[in-house]
Coordinates of C-alpha atoms and ligand atoms in Angstrom, one line a residue:
X1 CA -62.6 -78.5 -21.0
X2 CA -60.7 -80.3 -18.6
X3 CA -57.5 -79.8 -20.7
X4 CA -57.8 -76.0 -20.7
X5 CA -58.5 -76.0 -16.5
X6 CA -54.9 -78.3 -16.5
X7 CA -53.0 -75.7 -18.1
X8 CA -53.1 -76.4 -22.0
X9 CA -53.2 -73.4 -24.2
X10 CA -54.5 -74.6 -27.4
X11 CA -55.3 -78.3 -28.9
X12 CA -55.2 -80.0 -32.1
X13 CA -57.6 -82.6 -33.8
X14 CA -56.5 -85.8 -35.2
X15 CA -55.6 -86.8 -37.7
X16 CA -52.6 -84.4 -37.4
X17 CA -52.4 -82.0 -40.0
X18 CA -48.3 -81.1 -40.2
X19 CA -48.7 -77.7 -41.5
X20 CA -51.1 -76.8 -38.6
X21 CA -48.7 -78.4 -36.2
X22 CA -45.9 -76.1 -37.9
X23 CA -47.9 -73.3 -37.7
X24 CA -49.3 -73.4 -34.3
X25 CA -45.5 -74.2 -32.9
X26 CA -44.1 -71.2 -34.8
X27 CA -46.7 -69.1 -33.1
X28 CA -46.3 -70.4 -29.6
X29 CA -42.5 -69.8 -30.0
X30 CA -42.9 -66.3 -31.1
X31 CA -45.3 -65.4 -28.2
X32 CA -42.5 -67.0 -25.8
X33 CA -39.9 -64.9 -27.0
X34 CA -42.0 -62.0 -26.9
X35 CA -42.9 -62.6 -23.3
X36 CA -39.1 -63.1 -22.4
X37 CA -38.5 -59.5 -24.0
X38 CA -41.4 -58.0 -22.0
X39 CA -39.8 -59.7 -19.1
X40 CA -36.3 -58.2 -19.5
X41 CA -37.8 -54.9 -20.3
X42 CA -39.7 -54.9 -17.1
X43 CA -36.4 -55.6 -15.4
X44 CA -34.4 -52.9 -17.2
X45 CA -37.2 -50.4 -16.2
X46 CA -37.0 -51.3 -12.7
X47 CA -33.1 -51.0 -12.9
X48 CA -33.6 -47.5 -14.5
X49 CA -35.9 -46.4 -11.7
X50 CA -33.5 -47.3 -9.1
X51 CA -30.6 -45.5 -10.5
X52 CA -32.7 -42.7 -11.1
X53 CA -33.6 -42.5 -7.4
X54 CA -29.8 -43.1 -6.6
X55 CA -27.8 -40.9 -4.1
X56 CA -26.9 -38.6 -6.6
X57 CA -29.3 -35.7 -7.5
X58 CA -30.6 -35.8 -11.4
X59 CA -32.5 -33.6 -13.5
X60 CA -33.7 -34.3 -16.8
X61 CA -34.9 -31.3 -19.1
X62 CA -36.0 -30.7 -22.5
X63 CA -33.6 -29.7 -25.5
X64 CA -34.7 -25.9 -24.4
X65 CA -33.7 -26.5 -20.9
X66 CA -37.3 -26.8 -19.2
X67 CA -37.3 -29.4 -16.3
X68 CA -39.3 -32.5 -17.0
X69 CA -38.4 -34.8 -14.2
X70 CA -36.3 -34.7 -10.8
X71 CA -35.5 -37.2 -8.3
X72 CA -35.5 -37.4 -4.7
X73 CA -31.9 -37.0 -4.1
X74 CA -32.1 -33.6 -6.1
X75 CA -35.1 -32.4 -3.7
X76 CA -32.9 -33.5 -0.5
X77 CA -29.7 -31.3 -1.8
X78 CA -31.5 -28.2 -3.0
X79 CA -34.4 -28.5 -1.1
X80 CA -36.9 -27.9 -3.8
X81 CA -39.9 -30.5 -4.3
X82 CA -40.5 -32.0 -7.9
X83 CA -43.9 -30.1 -8.0
X84 CA -42.1 -27.0 -7.3
X85 CA -39.3 -27.0 -10.2
X86 CA -41.0 -29.3 -13.0
X87 CA -42.0 -26.8 -15.8
X88 CA -39.2 -24.3 -15.0
X89 CA -35.6 -23.4 -16.4
X90 CA -32.8 -24.7 -13.5
X91 CA -31.1 -21.4 -13.6
X92 CA -33.4 -20.8 -10.5
X93 CA -30.4 -22.7 -8.8
X94 CA -27.3 -20.4 -9.7
X95 CA -25.9 -18.5 -6.5
X96 CA -24.4 -15.6 -8.5
X97 CA -20.4 -16.7 -7.8
X98 CA -19.8 -17.6 -11.5
X99 CA -20.1 -15.1 -14.4
X100 CA -21.7 -15.5 -17.5
X101 CA -18.1 -16.7 -19.3
X102 CA -18.5 -19.6 -16.9
X103 CA -21.8 -20.6 -18.4
X104 CA -20.8 -19.9 -21.9
X105 CA -17.9 -22.3 -21.5
X106 CA -20.1 -24.9 -19.8
X107 CA -22.8 -25.3 -23.0
X108 CA -19.9 -24.8 -25.4
X109 CA -18.7 -27.9 -24.2
X110 CA -22.2 -29.5 -23.8
X111 CA -22.7 -28.4 -27.6
X112 CA -19.5 -29.7 -28.8
X113 CA -18.7 -33.0 -27.1
X114 CA -22.0 -34.0 -25.7
X115 CA -21.4 -33.3 -22.3
X116 CA -19.6 -31.1 -19.5
X117 CA -18.6 -31.6 -16.2
X118 CA -17.1 -29.4 -13.3
X119 CA -17.4 -28.0 -9.8
X120 CA -20.4 -25.6 -9.6
X121 CA -21.9 -23.4 -6.7
X122 CA -25.4 -23.3 -6.5
X123 CA -27.9 -21.7 -4.0
X124 CA -30.4 -24.0 -1.8
X125 CA -34.1 -23.1 -1.4
X126 CA -33.0 -21.8 2.1
X127 CA -30.4 -19.6 0.5
X128 CA -27.3 -21.2 1.4
X129 CA -24.6 -21.7 -1.6
X130 CA -22.9 -25.1 -1.8
X131 CA -20.2 -26.6 -3.9
X132 CA -21.5 -29.7 -6.1
X133 CA -19.9 -31.7 -8.7
X134 CA -22.3 -31.6 -11.8
X135 CA -22.4 -33.7 -15.0
X136 CA -24.6 -32.8 -17.9
X137 CA -25.0 -34.9 -20.8
X138 CA -26.7 -34.5 -24.0
X139 CA -29.3 -37.1 -25.1
X140 CA -29.3 -37.3 -28.6
X141 CA -32.0 -39.0 -30.9
X142 CA -30.2 -39.3 -34.7
X143 CA -27.9 -36.4 -33.7
X144 CA -30.5 -34.1 -32.1
X145 CA -30.6 -33.2 -28.5
X146 CA -33.9 -34.3 -27.0
X147 CA -32.8 -34.3 -23.7
X148 CA -29.9 -33.1 -21.1
X149 CA -29.4 -34.7 -18.0
X150 CA -27.8 -33.2 -15.0
X151 CA -26.2 -35.1 -12.4
X152 CA -25.3 -33.8 -9.2
X153 CA -23.0 -34.8 -5.9
X154 CA -23.2 -32.5 -2.8
X155 CA -19.6 -32.0 -2.1
X156 CA -19.8 -29.7 0.7
X157 CA -18.1 -31.8 3.2
X158 CA -15.2 -32.9 0.5
X159 CA -14.4 -29.3 0.4
X160 CA -14.5 -28.3 4.3
X161 CA -12.0 -31.5 4.4
X162 CA -9.7 -30.2 1.5
X163 CA -10.1 -26.6 3.5
X164 CA -8.6 -28.1 6.5
X165 CA -5.8 -29.7 5.0
X166 CA -5.1 -26.5 3.1
X167 CA -5.1 -25.0 6.5
X168 CA -2.9 -27.6 8.0
X169 CA -0.4 -27.2 5.5
X170 CA -0.1 -23.6 5.4
X171 CA -1.0 -22.2 8.6
X172 CA 0.5 -23.0 11.9
X173 CA -2.2 -24.4 14.4
X174 CA -1.3 -22.8 17.6
X175 CA -1.4 -19.5 16.4
X176 CA -3.3 -19.7 13.1
X177 CA -0.7 -17.5 11.4
X178 CA 0.9 -18.8 8.2
X179 CA 3.7 -21.2 8.3
X180 CA 7.2 -21.3 6.5
X181 CA 5.7 -22.6 3.3
X182 CA 2.8 -19.8 2.8
X183 CA 5.5 -17.2 3.8
X184 CA 7.7 -18.7 1.1
X185 CA 5.1 -18.5 -1.4
X186 CA 4.3 -14.7 -0.5
X187 CA 7.7 -13.7 -0.4
X188 CA 8.6 -15.1 -4.0
X189 CA 5.4 -13.2 -5.2
X190 CA 6.6 -10.1 -3.6
X191 CA 10.0 -10.4 -5.4
X192 CA 7.8 -11.0 -8.3
X193 CA 6.2 -7.9 -8.1
X194 CA 9.5 -5.8 -7.0
X195 CA 11.5 -6.7 -9.9
X196 CA 8.7 -6.3 -12.3
X197 CA 7.3 -2.8 -10.9
X198 CA 9.9 -1.4 -8.6
X199 CA 9.3 -1.0 -4.9
X200 CA 10.7 -1.9 -1.8
X201 CA 10.4 -5.1 0.5
X202 CA 11.9 -6.0 3.6
X203 CA 11.5 -9.2 5.8
X204 CA 11.9 -9.2 9.4
X205 CA 12.8 -12.1 11.6
X206 CA 11.9 -12.1 15.0
X207 CA 12.9 -14.3 18.3
X208 CA 11.3 -13.5 21.5
X209 CA 14.1 -13.0 24.4
X210 CA 14.2 -15.5 27.4
X211 CA 10.9 -17.4 25.8
X212 CA 12.8 -20.8 26.7
X213 CA 13.0 -19.6 30.4
X214 CA 9.6 -19.1 30.4
X215 CA 8.7 -22.3 28.9
X216 CA 10.2 -24.3 31.3
X217 CA 9.5 -22.1 34.4
X218 CA 6.0 -22.1 33.7
X219 CA 5.2 -25.1 31.3
X220 CA 4.3 -25.5 27.9
X221 CA 0.6 -24.4 28.2
X222 CA 1.7 -21.0 29.3
X223 CA 4.4 -20.5 26.7
X224 CA 1.9 -21.7 24.2
X225 CA -0.4 -19.0 25.4
X226 CA 2.6 -16.5 25.5
X227 CA 3.1 -17.3 21.7
X228 CA -0.5 -16.6 20.9
X229 CA -0.5 -13.2 22.3
X230 CA 2.7 -12.2 20.8
X231 CA 1.2 -13.1 17.4
X232 CA -1.5 -10.6 18.4
X233 CA 0.7 -7.8 19.5
X234 CA 2.6 -8.3 16.5
X235 CA -0.6 -7.8 14.2
X236 CA -1.0 -4.4 16.1
X237 CA 2.0 -3.1 14.2
X238 CA 1.3 -3.8 10.7
X239 CA -0.5 -3.0 8.1
X240 CA -3.0 -5.3 6.4
X241 CA -1.0 -6.4 3.7
X242 CA 1.8 -7.2 5.9
X243 CA 2.2 -10.8 6.5
X244 CA 3.1 -12.3 9.8
X245 CA 4.0 -15.9 10.0
X246 CA 5.5 -18.5 12.6
X247 CA 8.3 -20.3 11.5
X248 CA 8.1 -22.6 14.6
X249 CA 9.2 -22.6 18.2
X250 CA 9.4 -18.6 19.2
X251 CA 10.9 -17.6 15.8
X252 CA 8.3 -15.1 13.8
X253 CA 8.8 -13.4 10.6
X254 CA 7.1 -10.2 9.3
X255 CA 7.2 -9.4 5.5
X256 CA 6.5 -5.8 4.9
X257 CA 5.9 -5.6 1.3
X258 CA 4.6 -2.1 1.3
X259 CA 7.2 0.5 2.7
X260 CA 8.6 3.6 0.9
X261 CA 11.4 3.6 2.3
X262 CA 14.4 1.5 3.9
X263 CA 14.1 2.9 7.2
X264 CA 10.5 2.1 7.3
X265 CA 11.7 -1.4 8.6
X266 CA 13.6 0.1 11.6
X267 CA 10.4 2.3 12.6
X268 CA 8.2 -0.8 12.5
X269 CA 11.0 -2.4 14.4
X270 CA 11.0 0.3 16.8
X271 CA 7.5 0.3 17.6
X272 CA 7.5 -3.6 18.0
X273 CA 10.4 -3.5 20.3
X274 CA 8.6 -0.7 22.4
X275 CA 5.4 -2.4 22.4
X276 CA 7.0 -5.8 24.0
X277 CA 8.3 -3.7 26.8
X278 CA 4.5 -3.7 28.6
X279 CA 3.9 -6.8 30.4
X280 CA 2.0 -9.9 28.8
X281 CA -0.8 -11.7 31.0
X282 CA -0.8 -15.0 30.9
X283 CA -4.5 -16.3 32.1
X284 CA -3.1 -19.3 34.3
X285 CA -4.7 -20.2 37.5
X286 CA -4.0 -16.8 38.7
X287 CA -3.4 -14.0 36.4
X288 CA 0.4 -14.1 35.6
X289 CA 2.4 -11.2 34.5
X290 CA 5.8 -11.8 32.2
X291 CA 7.8 -9.7 30.7
X292 CA 9.6 -10.4 27.4
X293 CA 11.7 -8.7 25.0
X294 CA 12.3 -9.3 21.5
X295 CA 15.5 -9.4 18.8
X296 CA 14.8 -8.4 15.2
X297 CA 16.7 -9.0 12.3
X298 CA 16.1 -7.5 8.9
X299 CA 17.0 -7.6 5.4
X300 CA 15.6 -5.5 2.4
X301 CA 15.0 -6.9 -1.2
X302 CA 17.9 -5.6 -3.6
X303 CA 20.8 -5.0 -1.1
X304 CA 20.6 -8.0 1.1
X305 CA 19.4 -10.8 -1.6
X306 CA 17.0 -11.3 -4.3
X307 CA 15.7 -14.9 -3.7
X308 CA 13.5 -16.1 -0.5
X309 CA 16.4 -18.0 0.6
X310 CA 18.7 -15.5 0.7
X311 CA 16.5 -13.2 2.0
X312 CA 15.4 -15.6 4.7
X313 CA 19.0 -16.6 5.6
X314 CA 20.1 -12.8 5.8
X315 CA 17.7 -11.8 7.9
X316 CA 18.6 -14.3 10.2
X317 CA 22.2 -13.4 10.2
X318 CA 21.1 -10.0 10.8
X319 CA 18.7 -11.2 13.9
X320 CA 22.1 -13.0 15.7
X321 CA 23.6 -9.4 15.4
X322 CA 20.5 -7.8 16.9
X323 CA 21.0 -10.4 19.9
X324 CA 24.5 -9.8 20.0
X325 CA 24.5 -6.2 20.5
X326 CA 22.1 -6.9 23.8
X327 CA 18.8 -7.8 22.9
X328 CA 15.8 -6.0 22.7
X329 CA 17.2 -4.1 19.6
X330 CA 17.2 -4.8 15.9
X331 CA 19.8 -4.9 13.1
X332 CA 19.8 -5.0 9.5
X333 CA 21.8 -7.4 7.5
X334 CA 24.5 -4.7 6.5
X335 CA 26.1 -2.5 9.4
X336 CA 26.0 0.9 7.3
X337 CA 22.1 0.3 7.1
X338 CA 21.6 -0.3 10.8
X339 CA 23.9 2.7 11.8
X340 CA 22.0 5.0 9.2
X341 CA 18.7 3.7 10.6
X342 CA 19.4 4.5 14.1
X343 CA 20.9 7.9 13.5
X344 CA 17.6 8.8 10.8
X345 CA 15.1 7.6 13.7
X346 CA 16.9 9.3 16.9
X347 CA 17.3 12.3 14.6
X348 CA 13.3 12.1 13.4
X349 CA 12.5 11.6 17.3
X350 CA 14.7 14.9 18.3
X351 CA 13.0 16.9 15.1
X352 CA 9.7 16.0 16.7
X353 CA 10.6 18.0 19.8
X354 CA 12.4 20.8 18.1
X355 CA 10.1 23.3 18.7
X356 CA 8.8 22.4 22.3
X357 CA 12.6 22.3 23.1
X358 CA 13.0 25.6 21.9
X359 CA 16.2 24.4 19.8
X360 CA 15.2 26.5 16.7
X361 CA 16.8 29.9 15.5
X362 CA 16.2 32.3 13.2
X363 CA 19.3 34.1 11.8
X364 CA 19.0 36.9 9.4
X365 CA 21.3 37.6 6.3
X366 CA 21.1 41.3 5.1
X367 CA 20.0 42.5 1.6
X368 CA 22.1 45.3 0.5
X369 CA 21.0 48.0 -2.4
X370 CA 23.9 47.9 -4.6
X371 CA 23.2 51.9 -5.4
X372 CA 23.3 53.0 -1.8
X373 CA 25.0 50.5 -0.2
X374 CA 22.1 50.2 2.7
X375 CA 20.5 47.2 4.1
X376 CA 16.9 47.1 2.9
X377 CA 16.1 43.6 3.5
X378 CA 17.1 40.5 5.2
X379 CA 16.3 36.4 4.2
X380 CA 15.4 34.5 7.6
X381 CA 17.4 31.2 7.4
X382 CA 16.6 28.8 10.0
X383 CA 19.1 27.1 11.9
X384 CA 18.6 24.1 14.6
X385 CA 21.0 24.2 17.6
X386 CA 21.2 20.6 18.7
X387 CA 22.1 20.4 22.3
X388 CA 25.1 17.8 21.4
X389 CA 26.2 18.0 17.9
X390 CA 25.9 21.6 17.3
X391 CA 24.0 22.6 13.9
X392 CA 23.0 20.6 11.3
X393 CA 23.3 22.1 8.0
X394 CA 19.8 23.9 7.0
X395 CA 19.7 21.9 3.3
X396 CA 19.7 18.6 5.6
X397 CA 17.2 19.6 8.0
X398 CA 15.2 21.1 5.7
X399 CA 15.3 18.2 3.3
X400 CA 14.6 15.9 6.5
X401 CA 11.8 17.9 7.6
X402 CA 10.5 17.7 4.0
X403 CA 10.8 14.1 4.1
X404 CA 8.9 13.4 7.5
X405 CA 6.2 15.4 6.7
X406 CA 7.3 17.9 9.2
X407 CA 7.8 20.6 6.9
X408 CA 4.7 22.8 7.6
X409 CA 5.0 22.9 11.1
X410 CA 8.5 24.2 10.8
X411 CA 7.6 26.3 8.0
X412 CA 4.7 27.9 10.0
X413 CA 6.8 28.4 12.9
X414 CA 10.0 30.0 11.1
X415 CA 7.1 32.5 9.5
X416 CA 5.3 33.3 12.7
X417 CA 9.0 33.9 14.7
X418 CA 10.4 36.2 11.5
X419 CA 6.9 38.4 11.4
X420 CA 7.2 38.3 15.5
X421 CA 10.6 39.9 15.1
X422 CA 9.8 42.2 12.2
X423 CA 7.0 43.6 14.4
X424 CA 9.6 44.1 17.3
X425 CA 11.9 46.2 15.3
X426 CA 9.2 48.4 13.9
X427 CA 8.1 48.9 17.4
X428 CA 11.7 49.8 18.3
X429 CA 12.1 52.6 15.8
X430 CA 14.4 50.6 13.3
X431 CA 14.0 51.7 9.7
X432 CA 11.3 49.3 8.1
X433 CA 12.9 46.3 6.3
X434 CA 11.7 44.0 4.1
X435 CA 12.2 40.4 5.8
X436 CA 11.8 37.3 3.2
X437 CA 11.1 33.9 4.3
X438 CA 11.8 30.4 2.3
X439 CA 8.8 28.4 1.8
X440 CA 10.0 24.8 0.6
X441 CA 8.0 23.5 -2.4
X442 CA 6.4 20.6 -0.7
X443 CA 5.1 23.5 1.9
X444 CA 3.7 25.3 -1.0
X445 CA 2.0 22.6 -2.6
X446 CA 0.5 20.4 0.8
X447 CA -0.4 23.2 3.1
X448 CA -2.8 25.9 3.2
X449 CA -0.1 28.6 2.7
X450 CA -2.8 31.9 2.0
X451 CA -4.6 30.9 5.5
X452 CA -1.3 30.4 7.5
X453 CA -0.6 33.6 6.3
X454 CA -3.4 35.6 6.9
X455 CA -3.4 34.1 10.4
X456 CA 0.3 35.0 11.0
X457 CA 0.2 38.7 9.9
X458 CA -3.1 39.0 11.7
X459 CA -1.5 37.6 15.0
X460 CA 1.6 39.2 14.8
X461 CA 0.3 42.8 13.1
X462 CA 3.1 42.6 10.9
X463 CA 2.5 44.7 7.9
X464 CA 2.0 42.6 4.6
X465 CA 4.1 44.8 2.5
X466 CA 7.0 44.0 4.5
X467 CA 7.1 40.2 4.2
X468 CA 8.6 38.8 1.1
X469 CA 8.1 34.9 0.5
X470 CA 10.9 33.0 -1.8
X471 CA 9.9 30.4 -4.2
X472 CA 11.9 27.8 -5.8
X473 CA 11.6 27.5 -9.5
X474 CA 10.4 23.9 -9.6
X475 CA 8.1 24.5 -6.8
X476 CA 6.2 27.0 -9.2
X477 CA 6.8 25.2 -12.5
X478 CA 5.4 21.7 -11.1
X479 CA 1.7 22.7 -11.3
X480 CA 1.7 26.2 -12.9
X481 CA -2.0 26.9 -13.0
X482 CA -2.6 26.1 -9.3
X483 CA 1.1 28.1 -8.5
X484 CA -0.6 31.3 -10.5
X485 CA -3.5 30.8 -8.4
X486 CA -1.9 30.7 -5.1
X487 CA 0.8 33.4 -5.9
X488 CA -2.4 35.9 -7.0
X489 CA -4.1 35.3 -3.6
X490 CA -0.9 35.7 -1.8
X491 CA -0.1 39.0 -3.7
X492 CA -3.6 40.4 -2.9
X493 CA -2.7 40.2 0.6
X494 CA 0.2 42.9 -0.3
X495 CA 2.9 40.2 0.7
X496 CA 6.1 40.3 -2.0
X497 CA 7.1 37.1 -3.5
X498 CA 10.5 36.1 -5.0
X499 CA 12.0 33.4 -7.0
X500 CA 14.7 31.7 -5.1
X501 CA 18.0 29.8 -6.8
X502 CA 16.9 31.1 -10.1
X503 CA 19.0 29.5 -13.3
X504 CA 19.0 26.4 -11.3
X505 CA 15.5 25.0 -12.2
X506 CA 13.7 25.2 -15.5
X507 CA 11.0 28.2 -15.9
X508 CA 8.6 28.7 -18.1
X509 CA 9.0 32.2 -19.7
X510 CA 5.4 32.2 -20.5
X511 CA 4.6 31.5 -17.2
X512 CA 7.0 33.5 -15.5
X513 CA 5.9 36.7 -16.8
X514 CA 2.3 36.3 -15.4
X515 CA 3.5 35.3 -12.2
X516 CA 3.0 38.6 -9.8
X517 CA 6.6 38.2 -8.5
X518 CA 8.6 41.2 -7.6
X519 CA 12.5 40.0 -7.3
X520 CA 14.3 37.2 -9.2
X521 CA 17.5 36.1 -6.8
X522 CA 20.4 34.8 -9.2
X523 CA 21.6 31.5 -7.5
X524 CA 25.0 31.8 -5.8
X525 CA 26.8 29.2 -8.2
X526 CA 26.4 31.7 -11.2
X527 CA 28.1 34.4 -8.7
X528 CA 31.1 32.0 -7.4
X529 CA 33.2 32.4 -10.6
X530 CA 32.8 35.5 -11.4
X531 CA 35.3 37.2 -12.8
X532 CA 36.7 34.0 -14.3
X533 CA 34.1 32.2 -16.0
X534 CA 32.6 33.5 -19.2
X535 CA 29.5 31.3 -19.1
X536 CA 28.7 32.2 -15.8
X537 CA 28.9 35.9 -16.2
X538 CA 26.8 35.5 -19.2
X539 CA 24.3 34.0 -17.7
X540 CA 24.2 36.3 -14.5
X541 CA 24.2 39.6 -17.0
X542 CA 21.3 37.8 -18.9
X543 CA 19.0 37.4 -16.1
X544 CA 19.4 40.6 -14.9
X545 CA 19.0 42.1 -18.6
X546 CA 15.8 39.6 -18.9
X547 CA 14.5 40.1 -15.4
X548 CA 14.3 43.6 -16.1
X549 CA 12.8 43.6 -19.0
X550 CA 9.8 41.5 -17.4
X551 CA 9.3 43.9 -14.8
X552 CA 11.5 42.2 -12.0
X553 CA 13.9 43.3 -9.5
X554 CA 17.3 41.0 -9.4
X555 CA 19.0 39.8 -6.2
X556 CA 22.3 38.4 -6.4
X557 CA 23.0 35.6 -3.8
X558 CA 26.5 34.6 -2.4
X559 CA 28.4 37.4 -3.2
X560 CA 32.0 37.5 -1.5
X561 CA 34.4 39.5 -3.5
X562 CA 34.7 43.3 -4.4
X563 CA 35.2 42.2 -8.0
X564 CA 31.7 40.2 -8.0
X565 CA 30.0 43.1 -6.6
X566 CA 31.5 45.5 -9.1
X567 CA 30.5 43.2 -12.2
X568 CA 26.7 43.1 -10.6
X569 CA 26.9 46.4 -10.4
X570 CA 28.1 47.6 -13.7
X571 CA 25.4 44.8 -15.2
X572 CA 22.5 47.1 -13.0
X573 CA 21.7 44.5 -10.8
X574 CA 19.5 46.1 -7.9
X575 CA 20.7 44.3 -4.9
X576 CA 22.9 41.5 -3.2
X577 CA 23.1 39.0 -0.5
X578 CA 26.8 37.4 0.7
X579 CA 29.5 37.1 3.2
X580 CA 31.0 40.3 1.8
X581 CA 28.5 42.2 3.9
X582 CA 27.9 40.0 6.4
X583 CA 26.9 36.1 7.3
X584 CA 23.5 35.4 8.6
X585 CA 23.5 36.5 12.2
X586 CA 21.5 36.3 15.0
X587 CA 18.5 38.9 15.5
X588 CA 20.6 40.6 18.4
X589 CA 23.6 40.8 16.3
X590 CA 21.7 41.8 12.8
X591 CA 19.7 44.4 15.0
X592 CA 23.6 45.7 16.1
X593 CA 24.4 45.8 12.4
X594 CA 21.3 47.6 11.3
X595 CA 21.4 50.3 14.1
X596 CA 25.3 50.7 13.1
X597 CA 23.7 52.0 9.3
X598 CA 21.3 54.6 10.9
Ligands
C2E1 P1 18.9 29.9 0.1 O1 17.2 30.0 0.4 O2 19.1 29.9 -1.0 O3 19.7 30.8 1.2 C1 20.8 31.2 0.8 C2 21.8 30.1 1.3 O4 23.1 30.9 1.0 C3 21.8 30.5 2.9 O5 22.5 29.3 3.3 C4 23.4 31.4 3.1 O6 23.9 31.4 4.4 C5 24.1 30.9 2.1 N1 24.9 32.1 1.6 C6 24.3 33.5 1.6 N2 25.6 34.5 1.2 C7 26.7 33.3 1.3 C8 28.1 33.8 0.7 O7 28.5 34.9 0.4 N3 28.8 32.6 0.6 C9 28.3 31.4 0.7 N4 29.2 29.9 0.5 N5 26.7 31.2 1.4 C10 26.0 32.2 1.4 P2 21.8 28.4 4.5 O8 21.6 29.3 5.4 O9 22.6 27.6 4.7 O10 20.6 27.7 3.7 C11 20.5 26.8 3.0 C12 19.3 26.7 2.2 O11 18.3 26.1 3.4 C13 18.6 28.1 1.4 O12 19.3 28.5 0.6 C14 17.2 27.8 1.8 O13 17.1 26.6 0.5 C15 17.0 26.5 2.8 N6 16.8 27.0 4.3 C16 17.1 27.7 5.1 N7 16.1 28.2 5.8 C17 15.2 27.8 5.4 C18 13.6 28.0 5.8 O14 13.4 28.6 7.3 N8 12.5 27.6 5.3 C19 12.8 26.9 4.0 N9 12.1 26.2 3.5 N10 13.9 26.7 3.7 C20 15.0 27.2 4.5
MG2 MG1 16.3 31.7 0.0
MG3 MG1 19.2 30.7 -2.6

């Protein structure tokens, strides 16, 4: 009894039996070893528990993806307690930022390799979306998955540091604009797009005139503020897709990658220069008004380089040219482009004022009946009387107005003016004439011709059957069904219709015979070489014969010689226009010609 209280666990009686001793020692050794194993297991469990409660969030799920355990860190990151999530599928954490392909790839990898890791955007309980680094491991028992363990680390801080680094390496800290590095990347991207898909791109290099003197006199803080305001003002003149970058100092670059015309660069440059004429207000102790200017150099992809380096260098060289020619102006890398763009812009400015400045005139060219030799009509032809250069050719003028979307205004003006004049001649007792007005294809397609004609006829009280509209083949054939609809509507108003420059475009005879047109005007080019060119003579006489079969009258344009007239007469052509009778004349002179015929 005393022995047990002293700590003994067993005893042997004498005399000692060897077998019993050995058996007992054996039992105790086994007991001891099991005890030690138990101790080790306990230590491992404590270790596992402390690993489980580590800094990383952990989720353990069943093989069919039902959460059986999460740790504290999981709850801290996601905001969900263990009670809220045990028993459900972890998909409630999804942020919606990844598509199903993403998750499919993830599970594929777990199935194939037993694990997956990567960046995942999940959603916390409070709704906030956050980035985490997630590792999912399949736990297997003899090749059968029994659990999945997911460990996750919230990497929000790391990501924002990464963003900050990106910001620093691609953006200018003062203005927040892209820096040279980002510009070069975008430039290369733009070049690739232009090369593959066609398209135009220009690069503008800008330099603030006299920036240094402001910096020196008002101090660097004022200089910094000015640069920020410059960045803001520049952005007012650009599309969202254009990129402004600051290369350093007072040098800015603009990448125009959505222009349609080489001149667009000059337009934007003009607008920027004009807006820089307004003062900047620097909010120093008291508000300070400063005036600066800007010089701009432009290089165009393709014409002035096909690599980022060339485009940059050449825009830079153009900038020096602009500065040399007096600052506060722009220049392209090539002289011709600068001159052409400046002229173009000047012309466009004048074009916009052409109506209010009353620089437009209508000339009238008689249309003569071949059988009687009498004037039966006139074609109204536009003339632009420019104060300095004199006349611009109507072709150039009309093309230019079409390019600039100004044709509708000009077309409406000439229609109104011709009808006004026609009515005045009728009221003055002159013999009634059909006055023909040219309608450009662009005008026919893009403006509401019918409404315009109705309005003008009403306003001027000119009878519809004395008005003829001349349309070109290409304008009509571009969209045949719409054309047919428009022509029928115009014809219903009582207006006559003619096809101008016939023979130079292509006409579908199938459509032609349905068009409610009264006259075909044979283009001057087929008349010019009569009687020397057999081909032209054959074409002219074919048009006359065919026109008659289809029920049209035929007029020949550009008749200059008696031989031409004799030929046309012989072939039965109805009427003509041409210098042999008269050039296009100002209204008064035309009126005189008419009176002589009375
Ligand atoms: P178009 O409609 O075919 O006009 C005939 C052109 O031929 C006129 O040129 C006329 O002056 C010229 N012409 C007539 N007879 C002769 C001749 O015997 N010899 C020569 N060498 N030329 C002759 P213009 O006035 O220079 O007009 C050129 C074109 O500009 C017109 O061709 C027309 O397409 C366009 N145009 C003129 N005015 C208008 C207008 O008000 N609106 C529109 N949309 N286009 C117009
Ligand atoms: Mg014409
Ligand atoms: Mg013509």
